[in-house]
Amino acid sequence: MGQIISVFSPKGGVGKTTLTLALAEVLQKEGKTLVIEFDFSPGDFATLLDVDKNKNIEAACVYGLLSSVQKPQSKEYYVVAGGFPEVHEKIDSKQLKKIISEAKNEFDFVLFDIQPGLVERAINVLSMSDRVVVIVENNQQVILRFARILRYLSTRMDLSRIFVVVNKAIKGQKFCLPEDITGGVIPWCGKLFEPW
Protein backbone atom coordinates (compact mmCIF):
# COMPACT_ATOMS: atom_id res chain seq x y z
CA MET A 1 0.00 0.00 0.00
CA GLY A 2 1.40 3.35 -1.05
CA GLN A 3 1.84 6.41 1.14
CA ILE A 4 -0.20 9.56 0.55
CA ILE A 5 1.78 12.77 1.01
CA SER A 6 0.04 16.10 0.53
CA VAL A 7 1.85 19.37 -0.05
CA PHE A 8 -0.16 22.46 0.90
CA SER A 9 0.33 26.16 1.54
CA PRO A 10 -2.05 28.81 2.89
CA LYS A 11 -0.68 31.19 0.23
CA GLY A 12 0.25 30.92 -3.43
CA GLY A 13 3.69 31.67 -4.82
CA VAL A 14 5.69 30.11 -2.00
CA GLY A 15 7.23 27.25 -3.99
CA LYS A 16 4.66 24.52 -3.29
CA THR A 17 4.67 22.99 -6.77
CA THR A 18 8.45 23.28 -7.05
CA LEU A 19 8.90 21.47 -3.74
CA THR A 20 6.32 18.82 -4.69
CA LEU A 21 8.10 18.01 -7.97
CA ALA A 22 11.51 18.02 -6.25
CA LEU A 23 10.12 15.59 -3.68
CA ALA A 24 8.83 13.40 -6.53
CA GLU A 25 12.34 13.34 -8.04
CA VAL A 26 13.73 12.06 -4.73
CA LEU A 27 10.94 9.59 -3.91
CA GLN A 28 10.93 7.97 -7.35
CA LYS A 29 14.37 6.57 -6.47
CA GLU A 30 12.72 4.72 -3.56
CA GLY A 31 9.60 3.51 -5.35
CA LYS A 32 7.02 4.13 -8.06
CA THR A 33 5.80 7.71 -7.57
CA LEU A 34 2.70 9.57 -8.75
CA VAL A 35 2.03 13.30 -8.40
CA ILE A 36 -1.61 14.41 -8.55
CA GLU A 37 -2.08 18.09 -9.19
CA PHE A 38 -5.03 18.97 -6.97
CA ASP A 39 -4.98 22.59 -8.07
CA PHE A 40 -7.96 24.18 -9.78
CA SER A 41 -6.65 27.69 -10.23
CA PRO A 42 -5.86 26.27 -12.98
CA GLY A 43 -2.91 23.97 -12.38
CA ASP A 44 0.61 24.31 -13.79
CA PHE A 45 1.57 20.73 -14.72
CA ALA A 46 0.43 20.94 -18.35
CA THR A 47 2.78 23.89 -18.92
CA LEU A 48 5.66 23.00 -16.58
CA LEU A 49 5.90 19.34 -17.58
CA ASP A 50 4.48 19.52 -21.12
CA VAL A 51 1.79 16.91 -20.41
CA ASP A 52 -1.72 16.49 -21.81
CA LYS A 53 -4.06 18.85 -19.91
CA ASN A 54 -7.00 16.54 -20.76
CA LYS A 55 -5.49 13.71 -18.70
CA ASN A 56 -6.52 15.46 -15.54
CA ILE A 57 -8.18 14.93 -12.18
CA GLU A 58 -11.67 15.36 -13.62
CA ALA A 59 -11.08 12.64 -16.25
CA ALA A 60 -9.58 10.41 -13.54
CA CYS A 61 -12.81 10.73 -11.54
CA VAL A 62 -14.94 9.77 -14.53
CA TYR A 63 -12.79 7.11 -16.24
CA GLY A 64 -10.56 5.87 -13.43
CA LEU A 65 -7.16 7.00 -12.25
CA LEU A 66 -5.05 5.03 -14.73
CA SER A 67 -6.79 6.70 -17.70
CA SER A 68 -5.18 10.00 -16.68
CA VAL A 69 -1.75 8.93 -15.49
CA GLN A 70 1.08 10.13 -17.74
CA LYS A 71 4.85 10.19 -17.55
CA PRO A 72 6.49 13.53 -18.35
CA GLN A 73 9.38 13.35 -20.81
CA SER A 74 12.76 12.79 -19.11
CA LYS A 75 11.10 12.16 -15.72
CA GLU A 76 10.89 8.91 -13.78
CA TYR A 77 7.71 9.79 -11.89
CA TYR A 78 4.11 9.93 -13.13
CA VAL A 79 1.55 12.74 -12.98
CA VAL A 80 -2.15 13.54 -13.25
CA ALA A 81 -2.77 17.14 -14.35
CA GLY A 82 -5.01 19.52 -12.42
CA GLY A 83 -8.22 21.14 -13.51
CA PHE A 84 -9.99 24.44 -13.76
CA PRO A 85 -11.90 26.38 -11.08
CA GLU A 86 -15.26 24.65 -11.58
CA VAL A 87 -13.78 21.11 -11.51
CA HIS A 88 -13.46 20.74 -7.74
CA GLU A 89 -17.24 21.18 -7.44
CA LYS A 90 -17.78 18.21 -9.78
CA ILE A 91 -15.70 15.79 -7.70
CA ASP A 92 -17.62 13.95 -5.02
CA SER A 93 -16.09 12.25 -1.99
CA LYS A 94 -16.76 8.73 -3.33
CA GLN A 95 -14.87 9.49 -6.55
CA LEU A 96 -11.99 10.95 -4.57
CA LYS A 97 -11.79 7.94 -2.24
CA LYS A 98 -11.76 5.65 -5.28
CA ILE A 99 -8.91 7.63 -6.89
CA ILE A 100 -6.89 7.53 -3.67
CA SER A 101 -7.50 3.80 -3.27
CA GLU A 102 -6.41 3.14 -6.88
CA ALA A 103 -3.33 5.30 -6.40
CA LYS A 104 -2.31 3.54 -3.17
CA ASN A 105 -2.64 0.16 -4.91
CA GLU A 106 -0.59 1.17 -7.98
CA PHE A 107 2.11 3.41 -6.53
CA ASP A 108 4.50 3.41 -3.58
CA PHE A 109 4.26 7.18 -3.12
CA VAL A 110 1.36 9.42 -4.08
CA LEU A 111 1.95 13.17 -3.79
CA PHE A 112 -0.94 15.61 -3.89
CA ASP A 113 -0.03 19.18 -4.90
CA ILE A 114 -2.97 20.98 -3.24
CA GLN A 115 -4.09 24.47 -4.19
CA PRO A 116 -3.69 27.28 -1.63
CA GLY A 117 -7.42 27.84 -1.01
CA LEU A 118 -9.09 25.17 1.09
CA VAL A 119 -12.00 23.58 -0.76
CA GLU A 120 -14.00 20.64 0.58
CA ARG A 121 -12.22 17.97 -1.47
CA ALA A 122 -8.80 19.37 -0.53
CA ILE A 123 -9.76 18.93 3.11
CA ASN A 124 -10.73 15.33 2.29
CA VAL A 125 -7.31 14.72 0.74
CA LEU A 126 -5.50 16.29 3.69
CA SER A 127 -7.44 14.16 6.17
CA MET A 128 -6.65 10.96 4.19
CA SER A 129 -2.93 11.76 3.91
CA ASP A 130 -0.25 9.86 5.81
CA ARG A 131 1.84 13.02 5.88
CA VAL A 132 1.11 16.69 5.10
CA VAL A 133 3.92 19.07 4.19
CA VAL A 134 2.83 22.69 4.74
CA ILE A 135 4.98 25.39 3.16
CA VAL A 136 4.89 28.86 4.66
CA GLU A 137 6.92 32.02 4.34
CA ASN A 138 8.24 33.83 7.38
CA ASN A 139 5.52 36.44 7.20
CA GLN A 140 3.14 37.33 10.02
CA GLN A 141 0.00 37.43 7.84
CA VAL A 142 0.81 34.03 6.31
CA ILE A 143 1.52 32.54 9.73
CA LEU A 144 -1.78 33.87 11.13
CA ARG A 145 -3.67 32.39 8.17
CA PHE A 146 -1.81 29.11 8.71
CA ALA A 147 -2.78 29.16 12.42
CA ARG A 148 -6.48 29.57 11.53
CA ILE A 149 -6.25 26.72 9.01
CA LEU A 150 -4.56 24.51 11.62
CA ARG A 151 -7.32 25.24 14.11
CA TYR A 152 -9.89 24.28 11.48
CA LEU A 153 -8.04 21.10 10.44
CA SER A 154 -7.53 19.98 14.06
CA THR A 155 -11.17 18.82 14.15
CA ARG A 156 -10.68 16.74 10.97
CA MET A 157 -7.23 15.20 11.20
CA ASP A 158 -4.34 14.32 13.47
CA LEU A 159 -2.04 17.36 13.40
CA SER A 160 1.01 15.22 14.23
CA ARG A 161 1.03 14.24 10.54
CA ILE A 162 1.91 17.83 9.55
CA PHE A 163 5.49 18.80 8.73
CA VAL A 164 6.10 22.55 8.34
CA VAL A 165 8.67 24.00 5.94
CA VAL A 166 9.58 27.69 6.03
CA ASN A 167 10.57 28.79 2.52
CA LYS A 168 12.48 31.92 1.50
CA ALA A 169 13.96 32.40 4.95
CA ILE A 170 16.43 35.25 5.31
CA LYS A 171 19.60 34.58 7.31
CA GLY A 172 19.44 36.16 10.75
CA GLN A 173 15.71 36.91 10.54
CA LYS A 174 13.63 35.72 13.51
CA PHE A 175 10.84 33.26 12.74
CA CYS A 176 7.21 34.22 13.23
CA LEU A 177 6.59 30.48 13.57
CA PRO A 178 7.65 28.65 16.74
CA GLU A 179 10.83 26.70 15.99
CA ASP A 180 9.51 23.55 17.69
CA ILE A 181 6.93 23.06 14.91
CA THR A 182 9.21 24.07 12.04
CA GLY A 183 10.43 20.89 10.42
CA GLY A 184 12.66 22.48 7.81
CA VAL A 185 13.95 25.81 6.56
CA ILE A 186 14.74 26.66 2.93
CA PRO A 187 16.82 29.85 2.57
CA TRP A 188 16.02 32.65 0.17
CA CYS A 189 17.99 31.93 -3.01
CA GLY A 190 17.27 35.08 -4.98
CA LYS A 191 19.20 38.32 -4.83
CA LEU A 192 17.90 40.72 -2.21
CA PHE A 193 17.82 44.34 -3.36
CA GLU A 194 18.37 47.15 -0.90
CA PRO A 195 15.56 49.75 -0.73
CA TRP A 196 16.30 53.14 -2.38
PDB file of C-alpha atoms in Angstrom:
ATOM      1  CA  MET A   1       0.000   0.000   0.000  1.00  0.00           C
ATOM      2  CA  GLY A   2       1.398   3.350  -1.045  1.00  0.00           C
ATOM      3  CA  GLN A   3       1.842   6.405   1.142  1.00  0.00           C
ATOM      4  CA  ILE A   4      -0.198   9.555   0.553  1.00  0.00           C
ATOM      5  CA  ILE A   5       1.782  12.774   1.010  1.00  0.00           C
ATOM      6  CA  SER A   6       0.035  16.104   0.527  1.00  0.00           C
ATOM      7  CA  VAL A   7       1.847  19.372  -0.052  1.00  0.00           C
ATOM      8  CA  PHE A   8      -0.156  22.457   0.901  1.00  0.00           C
ATOM      9  CA  SER A   9       0.326  26.164   1.538  1.00  0.00           C
ATOM     10  CA  PRO A  10      -2.053  28.809   2.887  1.00  0.00           C
ATOM     11  CA  LYS A  11      -0.676  31.191   0.230  1.00  0.00           C
ATOM     12  CA  GLY A  12       0.252  30.917  -3.428  1.00  0.00           C
ATOM     13  CA  GLY A  13       3.691  31.666  -4.820  1.00  0.00           C
ATOM     14  CA  VAL A  14       5.693  30.108  -1.995  1.00  0.00           C
ATOM     15  CA  GLY A  15       7.228  27.249  -3.991  1.00  0.00           C
ATOM     16  CA  LYS A  16       4.660  24.525  -3.290  1.00  0.00           C
ATOM     17  CA  THR A  17       4.665  22.992  -6.774  1.00  0.00           C
ATOM     18  CA  THR A  18       8.455  23.280  -7.054  1.00  0.00           C
ATOM     19  CA  LEU A  19       8.903  21.466  -3.740  1.00  0.00           C
ATOM     20  CA  THR A  20       6.322  18.822  -4.692  1.00  0.00           C
ATOM     21  CA  LEU A  21       8.102  18.012  -7.967  1.00  0.00           C
ATOM     22  CA  ALA A  22      11.511  18.016  -6.246  1.00  0.00           C
ATOM     23  CA  LEU A  23      10.123  15.590  -3.677  1.00  0.00           C
ATOM     24  CA  ALA A  24       8.830  13.397  -6.530  1.00  0.00           C
ATOM     25  CA  GLU A  25      12.341  13.339  -8.037  1.00  0.00           C
ATOM     26  CA  VAL A  26      13.731  12.059  -4.733  1.00  0.00           C
ATOM     27  CA  LEU A  27      10.938   9.589  -3.910  1.00  0.00           C
ATOM     28  CA  GLN A  28      10.928   7.971  -7.354  1.00  0.00           C
ATOM     29  CA  LYS A  29      14.372   6.568  -6.469  1.00  0.00           C
ATOM     30  CA  GLU A  30      12.719   4.724  -3.562  1.00  0.00           C
ATOM     31  CA  GLY A  31       9.600   3.508  -5.353  1.00  0.00           C
ATOM     32  CA  LYS A  32       7.015   4.132  -8.055  1.00  0.00           C
ATOM     33  CA  THR A  33       5.797   7.713  -7.570  1.00  0.00           C
ATOM     34  CA  LEU A  34       2.695   9.567  -8.747  1.00  0.00           C
ATOM     35  CA  VAL A  35       2.029  13.299  -8.399  1.00  0.00           C
ATOM     36  CA  ILE A  36      -1.610  14.405  -8.555  1.00  0.00           C
ATOM     37  CA  GLU A  37      -2.085  18.089  -9.188  1.00  0.00           C
ATOM     38  CA  PHE A  38      -5.032  18.971  -6.971  1.00  0.00           C
ATOM     39  CA  ASP A  39      -4.978  22.588  -8.075  1.00  0.00           C
ATOM     40  CA  PHE A  40      -7.958  24.183  -9.777  1.00  0.00           C
ATOM     41  CA  SER A  41      -6.645  27.693 -10.230  1.00  0.00           C
ATOM     42  CA  PRO A  42      -5.860  26.266 -12.975  1.00  0.00           C
ATOM     43  CA  GLY A  43      -2.913  23.970 -12.383  1.00  0.00           C
ATOM     44  CA  ASP A  44       0.606  24.310 -13.793  1.00  0.00           C
ATOM     45  CA  PHE A  45       1.570  20.732 -14.719  1.00  0.00           C
ATOM     46  CA  ALA A  46       0.433  20.942 -18.349  1.00  0.00           C
ATOM     47  CA  THR A  47       2.777  23.889 -18.920  1.00  0.00           C
ATOM     48  CA  LEU A  48       5.656  23.001 -16.583  1.00  0.00           C
ATOM     49  CA  LEU A  49       5.902  19.337 -17.585  1.00  0.00           C
ATOM     50  CA  ASP A  50       4.476  19.516 -21.117  1.00  0.00           C
ATOM     51  CA  VAL A  51       1.795  16.908 -20.411  1.00  0.00           C
ATOM     52  CA  ASP A  52      -1.722  16.491 -21.811  1.00  0.00           C
ATOM     53  CA  LYS A  53      -4.057  18.845 -19.906  1.00  0.00           C
ATOM     54  CA  ASN A  54      -6.999  16.539 -20.757  1.00  0.00           C
ATOM     55  CA  LYS A  55      -5.492  13.710 -18.700  1.00  0.00           C
ATOM     56  CA  ASN A  56      -6.521  15.464 -15.540  1.00  0.00           C
ATOM     57  CA  ILE A  57      -8.177  14.933 -12.177  1.00  0.00           C
ATOM     58  CA  GLU A  58     -11.673  15.356 -13.622  1.00  0.00           C
ATOM     59  CA  ALA A  59     -11.081  12.642 -16.249  1.00  0.00           C
ATOM     60  CA  ALA A  60      -9.583  10.406 -13.536  1.00  0.00           C
ATOM     61  CA  CYS A  61     -12.810  10.729 -11.543  1.00  0.00           C
ATOM     62  CA  VAL A  62     -14.939   9.769 -14.534  1.00  0.00           C
ATOM     63  CA  TYR A  63     -12.788   7.113 -16.243  1.00  0.00           C
ATOM     64  CA  GLY A  64     -10.561   5.867 -13.426  1.00  0.00           C
ATOM     65  CA  LEU A  65      -7.160   7.004 -12.254  1.00  0.00           C
ATOM     66  CA  LEU A  66      -5.051   5.032 -14.728  1.00  0.00           C
ATOM     67  CA  SER A  67      -6.794   6.696 -17.704  1.00  0.00           C
ATOM     68  CA  SER A  68      -5.177  10.002 -16.683  1.00  0.00           C
ATOM     69  CA  VAL A  69      -1.745   8.927 -15.487  1.00  0.00           C
ATOM     70  CA  GLN A  70       1.076  10.127 -17.738  1.00  0.00           C
ATOM     71  CA  LYS A  71       4.850  10.193 -17.546  1.00  0.00           C
ATOM     72  CA  PRO A  72       6.494  13.532 -18.354  1.00  0.00           C
ATOM     73  CA  GLN A  73       9.377  13.347 -20.810  1.00  0.00           C
ATOM     74  CA  SER A  74      12.759  12.792 -19.108  1.00  0.00           C
ATOM     75  CA  LYS A  75      11.103  12.159 -15.717  1.00  0.00           C
ATOM     76  CA  GLU A  76      10.887   8.910 -13.782  1.00  0.00           C
ATOM     77  CA  TYR A  77       7.708   9.792 -11.887  1.00  0.00           C
ATOM     78  CA  TYR A  78       4.110   9.929 -13.126  1.00  0.00           C
ATOM     79  CA  VAL A  79       1.551  12.736 -12.980  1.00  0.00           C
ATOM     80  CA  VAL A  80      -2.145  13.541 -13.248  1.00  0.00           C
ATOM     81  CA  ALA A  81      -2.771  17.145 -14.353  1.00  0.00           C
ATOM     82  CA  GLY A  82      -5.008  19.524 -12.421  1.00  0.00           C
ATOM     83  CA  GLY A  83      -8.224  21.135 -13.507  1.00  0.00           C
ATOM     84  CA  PHE A  84      -9.994  24.445 -13.763  1.00  0.00           C
ATOM     85  CA  PRO A  85     -11.905  26.382 -11.076  1.00  0.00           C
ATOM     86  CA  GLU A  86     -15.259  24.647 -11.577  1.00  0.00           C
ATOM     87  CA  VAL A  87     -13.784  21.113 -11.513  1.00  0.00           C
ATOM     88  CA  HIS A  88     -13.461  20.736  -7.737  1.00  0.00           C
ATOM     89  CA  GLU A  89     -17.240  21.181  -7.442  1.00  0.00           C
ATOM     90  CA  LYS A  90     -17.782  18.206  -9.777  1.00  0.00           C
ATOM     91  CA  ILE A  91     -15.695  15.786  -7.701  1.00  0.00           C
ATOM     92  CA  ASP A  92     -17.620  13.953  -5.023  1.00  0.00           C
ATOM     93  CA  SER A  93     -16.089  12.255  -1.989  1.00  0.00           C
ATOM     94  CA  LYS A  94     -16.764   8.728  -3.331  1.00  0.00           C
ATOM     95  CA  GLN A  95     -14.868   9.487  -6.551  1.00  0.00           C
ATOM     96  CA  LEU A  96     -11.994  10.952  -4.571  1.00  0.00           C
ATOM     97  CA  LYS A  97     -11.792   7.938  -2.237  1.00  0.00           C
ATOM     98  CA  LYS A  98     -11.759   5.652  -5.285  1.00  0.00           C
ATOM     99  CA  ILE A  99      -8.907   7.625  -6.889  1.00  0.00           C
ATOM    100  CA  ILE A 100      -6.890   7.533  -3.671  1.00  0.00           C
ATOM    101  CA  SER A 101      -7.503   3.801  -3.271  1.00  0.00           C
ATOM    102  CA  GLU A 102      -6.414   3.135  -6.875  1.00  0.00           C
ATOM    103  CA  ALA A 103      -3.326   5.302  -6.397  1.00  0.00           C
ATOM    104  CA  LYS A 104      -2.305   3.538  -3.169  1.00  0.00           C
ATOM    105  CA  ASN A 105      -2.638   0.155  -4.911  1.00  0.00           C
ATOM    106  CA  GLU A 106      -0.594   1.167  -7.975  1.00  0.00           C
ATOM    107  CA  PHE A 107       2.108   3.415  -6.525  1.00  0.00           C
ATOM    108  CA  ASP A 108       4.504   3.406  -3.579  1.00  0.00           C
ATOM    109  CA  PHE A 109       4.263   7.183  -3.117  1.00  0.00           C
ATOM    110  CA  VAL A 110       1.361   9.421  -4.076  1.00  0.00           C
ATOM    111  CA  LEU A 111       1.951  13.170  -3.792  1.00  0.00           C
ATOM    112  CA  PHE A 112      -0.944  15.615  -3.888  1.00  0.00           C
ATOM    113  CA  ASP A 113      -0.032  19.181  -4.898  1.00  0.00           C
ATOM    114  CA  ILE A 114      -2.971  20.980  -3.244  1.00  0.00           C
ATOM    115  CA  GLN A 115      -4.091  24.474  -4.194  1.00  0.00           C
ATOM    116  CA  PRO A 116      -3.695  27.281  -1.628  1.00  0.00           C
ATOM    117  CA  GLY A 117      -7.419  27.844  -1.010  1.00  0.00           C
ATOM    118  CA  LEU A 118      -9.086  25.170   1.085  1.00  0.00           C
ATOM    119  CA  VAL A 119     -12.001  23.579  -0.757  1.00  0.00           C
ATOM    120  CA  GLU A 120     -13.999  20.642   0.580  1.00  0.00           C
ATOM    121  CA  ARG A 121     -12.218  17.967  -1.470  1.00  0.00           C
ATOM    122  CA  ALA A 122      -8.796  19.372  -0.530  1.00  0.00           C
ATOM    123  CA  ILE A 123      -9.765  18.931   3.114  1.00  0.00           C
ATOM    124  CA  ASN A 124     -10.732  15.326   2.293  1.00  0.00           C
ATOM    125  CA  VAL A 125      -7.307  14.721   0.737  1.00  0.00           C
ATOM    126  CA  LEU A 126      -5.495  16.292   3.688  1.00  0.00           C
ATOM    127  CA  SER A 127      -7.438  14.158   6.168  1.00  0.00           C
ATOM    128  CA  MET A 128      -6.649  10.962   4.194  1.00  0.00           C
ATOM    129  CA  SER A 129      -2.933  11.763   3.912  1.00  0.00           C
ATOM    130  CA  ASP A 130      -0.253   9.857   5.805  1.00  0.00           C
ATOM    131  CA  ARG A 131       1.839  13.024   5.875  1.00  0.00           C
ATOM    132  CA  VAL A 132       1.106  16.689   5.097  1.00  0.00           C
ATOM    133  CA  VAL A 133       3.917  19.067   4.188  1.00  0.00           C
ATOM    134  CA  VAL A 134       2.831  22.689   4.743  1.00  0.00           C
ATOM    135  CA  ILE A 135       4.977  25.388   3.156  1.00  0.00           C
ATOM    136  CA  VAL A 136       4.892  28.862   4.661  1.00  0.00           C
ATOM    137  CA  GLU A 137       6.920  32.018   4.340  1.00  0.00           C
ATOM    138  CA  ASN A 138       8.243  33.825   7.385  1.00  0.00           C
ATOM    139  CA  ASN A 139       5.522  36.443   7.201  1.00  0.00           C
ATOM    140  CA  GLN A 140       3.138  37.327  10.018  1.00  0.00           C
ATOM    141  CA  GLN A 141       0.000  37.426   7.840  1.00  0.00           C
ATOM    142  CA  VAL A 142       0.808  34.032   6.305  1.00  0.00           C
ATOM    143  CA  ILE A 143       1.524  32.539   9.733  1.00  0.00           C
ATOM    144  CA  LEU A 144      -1.779  33.870  11.125  1.00  0.00           C
ATOM    145  CA  ARG A 145      -3.672  32.392   8.168  1.00  0.00           C
ATOM    146  CA  PHE A 146      -1.811  29.112   8.713  1.00  0.00           C
ATOM    147  CA  ALA A 147      -2.785  29.156  12.419  1.00  0.00           C
ATOM    148  CA  ARG A 148      -6.479  29.573  11.530  1.00  0.00           C
ATOM    149  CA  ILE A 149      -6.248  26.725   9.010  1.00  0.00           C
ATOM    150  CA  LEU A 150      -4.558  24.507  11.623  1.00  0.00           C
ATOM    151  CA  ARG A 151      -7.319  25.235  14.114  1.00  0.00           C
ATOM    152  CA  TYR A 152      -9.890  24.281  11.485  1.00  0.00           C
ATOM    153  CA  LEU A 153      -8.041  21.103  10.442  1.00  0.00           C
ATOM    154  CA  SER A 154      -7.532  19.983  14.061  1.00  0.00           C
ATOM    155  CA  THR A 155     -11.166  18.817  14.147  1.00  0.00           C
ATOM    156  CA  ARG A 156     -10.685  16.742  10.972  1.00  0.00           C
ATOM    157  CA  MET A 157      -7.234  15.199  11.201  1.00  0.00           C
ATOM    158  CA  ASP A 158      -4.341  14.320  13.474  1.00  0.00           C
ATOM    159  CA  LEU A 159      -2.039  17.357  13.402  1.00  0.00           C
ATOM    160  CA  SER A 160       1.005  15.215  14.227  1.00  0.00           C
ATOM    161  CA  ARG A 161       1.029  14.236  10.537  1.00  0.00           C
ATOM    162  CA  ILE A 162       1.906  17.825   9.551  1.00  0.00           C
ATOM    163  CA  PHE A 163       5.489  18.801   8.731  1.00  0.00           C
ATOM    164  CA  VAL A 164       6.097  22.548   8.341  1.00  0.00           C
ATOM    165  CA  VAL A 165       8.667  24.001   5.942  1.00  0.00           C
ATOM    166  CA  VAL A 166       9.580  27.687   6.032  1.00  0.00           C
ATOM    167  CA  ASN A 167      10.567  28.786   2.520  1.00  0.00           C
ATOM    168  CA  LYS A 168      12.477  31.920   1.500  1.00  0.00           C
ATOM    169  CA  ALA A 169      13.956  32.401   4.952  1.00  0.00           C
ATOM    170  CA  ILE A 170      16.429  35.246   5.309  1.00  0.00           C
ATOM    171  CA  LYS A 171      19.600  34.579   7.310  1.00  0.00           C
ATOM    172  CA  GLY A 172      19.437  36.165  10.749  1.00  0.00           C
ATOM    173  CA  GLN A 173      15.712  36.907  10.538  1.00  0.00           C
ATOM    174  CA  LYS A 174      13.625  35.725  13.510  1.00  0.00           C
ATOM    175  CA  PHE A 175      10.844  33.264  12.743  1.00  0.00           C
ATOM    176  CA  CYS A 176       7.214  34.219  13.234  1.00  0.00           C
ATOM    177  CA  LEU A 177       6.595  30.481  13.574  1.00  0.00           C
ATOM    178  CA  PRO A 178       7.651  28.645  16.741  1.00  0.00           C
ATOM    179  CA  GLU A 179      10.829  26.695  15.990  1.00  0.00           C
ATOM    180  CA  ASP A 180       9.509  23.550  17.689  1.00  0.00           C
ATOM    181  CA  ILE A 181       6.925  23.058  14.907  1.00  0.00           C
ATOM    182  CA  THR A 182       9.208  24.069  12.042  1.00  0.00           C
ATOM    183  CA  GLY A 183      10.429  20.890  10.417  1.00  0.00           C
ATOM    184  CA  GLY A 184      12.656  22.481   7.809  1.00  0.00           C
ATOM    185  CA  VAL A 185      13.953  25.811   6.555  1.00  0.00           C
ATOM    186  CA  ILE A 186      14.741  26.657   2.926  1.00  0.00           C
ATOM    187  CA  PRO A 187      16.822  29.846   2.566  1.00  0.00           C
ATOM    188  CA  TRP A 188      16.016  32.650   0.171  1.00  0.00           C
ATOM    189  CA  CYS A 189      17.991  31.934  -3.006  1.00  0.00           C
ATOM    190  CA  GLY A 190      17.267  35.078  -4.978  1.00  0.00           C
ATOM    191  CA  LYS A 191      19.200  38.324  -4.832  1.00  0.00           C
ATOM    192  CA  LEU A 192      17.902  40.722  -2.212  1.00  0.00           C
ATOM    193  CA  PHE A 193      17.823  44.339  -3.359  1.00  0.00           C
ATOM    194  CA  GLU A 194      18.375  47.146  -0.899  1.00  0.00           C
ATOM    195  CA  PRO A 195      15.565  49.746  -0.728  1.00  0.00           C
ATOM    196  CA  TRP A 196      16.305  53.140  -2.378  1.00  0.00           C
TER     197      TRP A 196
END
